[in-house]
Amino acid sequence: ANAATPLERRAILMAVVMMFATLSGVFGAFMSPQIHTQLDSTTEGVVTSSVHLPPRSKETGLRMSIFDDVGKFLQDMGAQDNGEDIDDEKGGDEEIAGATRLLTIPAKEVKPGGLRLLLMFYLMGQQNTPEPQSWKADQPTRDEYVVDMYYHDRTAVLTVKLSKNQITIDRIGSAPSMSYLAQESVIVDGILDELQVCVTQDDINDEDRLLLLPEPQDAIEKARESLAFM
């Protein structure tokens, strides 16, 4: 069978987002805020002492609820409809031991709740690339718009962080394996492809896009070119 095109993958992901948004609206009145649909078990012990994870919150290591993410997505949309600003995550960028900034994409506007949800679904679909259980996707905190990808050999973590005016991708790990580095480029390239679809898909109005780039809208292309010098 032919592989799905980026537009087809985007359509599928958006259909899933809308499905969860509908379920959230139906069951929201009956579910306690403390009841969450969790992902897999915690990532405690996934990385060695060579990888130092940021002290983001007391809830680091817990799985982010899918309903929480949809709720944040809808909350972001409502705030923008009312002309309100969406606050950046608390604390701003942190200095993390063993962290390497791979790329920064400046943005005109980001809907971080919806974009994190889309990237999480995409990265969950890449967990078995190139082999089963090669990666584990994780949303480590409720308070920040972050998605992590843990590599199976425990030498490094790939971290995608969304804020109001930029997207950053970092590698956390002072001694990543050659195997990790080879697969990292595949994952990062796929993330950039998904972001490019968010920016360029024809059938979405600008006000509904999860990501808008400043003119001349070449930030993703420049970020991809910068990876050649890493």
C-alpha positions as CSV (number, residue, x, y, z in Angstrom):
1,A,0.0,0.0,0.0
2,N,1.2,3.5,-0.7
3,A,2.3,5.6,2.3
4,A,0.0,8.4,3.4
5,T,1.0,11.8,2.2
6,P,1.6,14.6,4.8
7,L,-1.8,16.1,3.9
8,E,-3.5,12.8,4.5
9,R,-1.7,12.3,7.8
10,R,-2.8,15.9,8.8
11,A,-6.4,15.1,7.9
12,I,-6.3,12.0,10.0
13,L,-4.8,13.7,13.0
14,M,-7.3,16.6,12.8
15,A,-10.1,14.1,12.7
16,V,-8.8,12.4,15.8
17,V,-8.4,15.8,17.5
18,M,-12.1,16.6,16.7
19,M,-13.2,13.2,17.9
20,F,-11.5,13.7,21.3
21,A,-12.9,17.3,21.4
22,T,-16.4,15.9,20.9
23,L,-15.9,13.2,23.6
24,S,-14.5,15.8,25.9
25,G,-17.7,17.9,25.5
26,V,-20.0,14.9,26.0
27,F,-18.3,13.5,29.1
28,G,-16.9,16.6,30.6
29,A,-20.0,17.2,32.8
30,F,-19.8,13.7,34.2
31,M,-16.1,13.3,34.7
32,S,-14.1,14.6,37.7
33,P,-11.1,16.8,36.7
34,Q,-9.0,14.3,38.6
35,I,-10.0,11.4,36.3
36,H,-7.6,11.3,33.3
37,T,-6.9,8.9,30.5
38,Q,-3.2,8.2,31.0
39,L,-0.6,7.1,28.5
40,D,1.9,4.3,29.3
41,S,3.7,3.8,32.6
42,T,6.1,6.5,33.9
43,T,9.5,7.0,32.3
44,E,11.3,6.7,35.6
45,G,14.6,5.0,34.9
46,V,14.4,5.4,31.2
47,V,17.5,7.6,31.0
48,T,20.9,7.1,32.7
49,S,22.6,9.6,34.9
50,S,24.2,11.1,31.8
51,V,20.9,12.6,30.9
52,H,19.7,15.4,33.3
53,L,16.0,16.1,32.9
54,P,14.8,19.6,33.8
55,P,13.0,20.2,37.1
56,R,9.8,21.3,35.4
57,S,7.2,20.5,38.0
58,K,6.2,18.0,40.7
59,E,4.2,16.1,38.0
60,T,7.3,15.3,35.9
61,G,7.1,11.7,34.9
62,L,3.3,11.5,34.8
63,R,1.4,11.2,31.5
64,M,-0.6,14.1,30.3
65,S,-4.3,13.4,29.8
66,I,-5.6,13.5,26.3
67,F,-8.7,15.2,27.6
68,D,-6.5,17.8,29.3
69,D,-4.7,18.6,26.0
70,V,-8.0,18.9,24.1
71,G,-9.3,21.2,26.8
72,K,-6.2,23.4,26.6
73,F,-6.6,23.5,22.8
74,L,-10.2,24.7,23.1
75,Q,-9.2,27.1,25.9
76,D,-6.5,28.6,23.6
77,M,-9.0,29.0,20.8
78,G,-11.4,30.7,23.1
79,A,-8.8,33.1,24.5
80,Q,-7.8,34.1,21.0
81,D,-11.4,34.6,19.9
82,N,-11.7,37.1,22.8
83,G,-8.5,38.9,21.8
84,E,-6.6,37.7,24.8
85,D,-3.0,36.7,24.9
86,I,-1.9,33.2,25.7
87,D,0.8,33.3,28.4
88,D,4.0,31.5,27.7
89,E,4.9,28.6,30.0
90,K,6.1,29.4,33.4
91,G,9.8,30.1,34.0
92,G,10.9,30.5,30.3
93,D,13.8,28.7,28.9
94,E,15.8,26.8,31.5
95,E,19.5,26.0,31.4
96,I,19.7,22.2,31.4
97,A,22.9,20.2,32.0
98,G,23.8,18.3,28.9
99,A,21.3,20.1,26.7
100,T,22.1,21.0,23.0
101,R,19.8,23.4,21.1
102,L,19.2,21.8,17.7
103,L,17.0,24.4,16.2
104,T,14.7,27.4,17.0
105,I,11.7,28.3,14.8
106,P,10.4,31.9,15.3
107,A,6.7,32.1,15.0
108,K,4.1,34.8,14.4
109,E,1.5,32.8,16.3
110,V,1.3,29.4,17.9
111,K,-1.7,27.6,19.3
112,P,0.3,25.5,21.7
113,G,-2.4,23.3,23.1
114,G,-3.5,22.1,19.7
115,L,0.0,21.9,18.2
116,R,1.3,19.9,21.1
117,L,-1.6,17.5,20.8
118,L,-1.0,17.0,17.0
119,L,2.8,16.5,17.6
120,M,2.1,14.0,20.4
121,F,-0.1,11.9,18.1
122,Y,2.5,12.1,15.4
123,L,5.4,11.1,17.7
124,M,3.4,8.3,19.2
125,G,3.1,7.0,15.6
126,Q,6.9,7.1,15.3
127,Q,7.7,5.1,18.5
128,N,8.4,1.9,16.5
129,T,10.8,3.6,14.0
130,P,13.0,2.0,12.9
131,E,12.3,-1.0,15.1
132,P,9.6,-1.8,17.8
133,Q,10.0,0.2,21.0
134,S,12.8,2.4,19.6
135,W,11.3,5.5,21.1
136,K,8.8,6.5,23.8
137,A,6.8,9.7,23.4
138,D,5.9,11.6,26.6
139,Q,4.2,14.8,27.8
140,P,6.0,15.4,31.1
141,T,4.0,18.2,32.6
142,R,0.6,19.9,32.6
143,D,2.2,23.3,33.0
144,E,4.3,23.6,29.9
145,Y,3.8,22.9,26.2
146,V,6.5,20.2,25.9
147,V,6.8,16.8,24.2
148,D,9.7,14.5,24.9
149,M,11.0,11.5,22.9
150,Y,13.1,9.0,24.9
151,Y,15.4,6.7,23.0
152,H,15.6,3.1,23.9
153,D,19.3,3.0,24.7
154,R,18.8,5.7,27.4
155,T,21.6,8.0,26.1
156,A,19.5,11.0,25.1
157,V,16.1,12.6,25.0
158,L,14.6,14.8,22.2
159,T,12.6,17.6,23.6
160,V,10.1,19.8,21.6
161,K,9.0,23.0,23.4
162,L,6.3,25.3,22.2
163,S,5.8,28.9,23.3
164,K,3.8,31.8,22.0
165,N,6.4,33.1,19.6
166,Q,8.8,30.2,18.9
167,I,9.3,26.4,18.8
168,T,12.5,24.9,20.0
169,I,14.0,21.4,19.7
170,D,16.7,20.3,22.1
171,R,18.8,17.2,22.7
172,I,19.2,16.3,26.4
173,G,22.2,14.0,27.0
174,S,25.9,14.7,27.2
175,A,26.9,11.5,25.4
176,P,24.3,10.4,22.9
177,S,25.0,7.1,21.1
178,M,25.7,7.0,17.3
179,S,22.5,5.0,17.0
180,Y,20.6,7.8,18.7
181,L,22.1,10.5,16.5
182,A,21.2,8.5,13.3
183,Q,17.6,8.2,14.4
184,E,17.3,11.7,15.8
185,S,17.7,13.2,12.4
186,V,14.8,11.1,11.1
187,I,12.5,12.2,13.9
188,V,13.4,15.9,13.7
189,D,12.9,15.8,9.9
190,G,9.4,14.3,10.4
191,I,8.5,17.0,13.0
192,L,9.5,19.7,10.5
193,D,7.4,18.1,7.8
194,E,4.4,18.1,10.1
195,L,5.0,21.8,11.0
196,Q,5.3,22.7,7.4
197,V,1.9,21.1,6.7
198,C,0.4,23.2,9.5
199,V,1.7,26.3,7.8
200,T,0.9,25.5,4.2
201,Q,-2.2,23.3,4.1
202,D,-4.5,25.1,1.6
203,D,-8.0,24.3,3.1
204,I,-7.4,26.0,6.5
205,N,-7.9,29.7,7.2
206,D,-5.0,31.6,8.8
207,E,-7.0,32.3,12.0
208,D,-7.6,28.5,12.4
209,R,-4.0,27.4,11.9
210,L,-2.0,25.9,14.7
211,L,1.1,27.7,13.5
212,L,1.7,30.9,11.6
213,L,5.2,32.0,10.6
214,P,6.5,35.5,10.1
215,E,7.2,36.6,6.5
216,P,8.7,35.4,4.3
217,Q,7.6,32.2,6.0
218,D,10.9,30.4,5.5
219,A,11.7,29.7,9.2
220,I,11.1,25.9,8.9
221,E,13.3,25.7,5.8
222,K,16.1,27.7,7.5
223,A,15.8,25.5,10.6
224,R,16.2,22.4,8.4
225,E,19.2,23.8,6.7
226,S,20.8,24.7,10.1
227,L,20.8,21.0,11.0
228,A,23.4,20.3,8.4
229,F,25.9,22.2,10.6
230,M,25.1,20.3,13.8
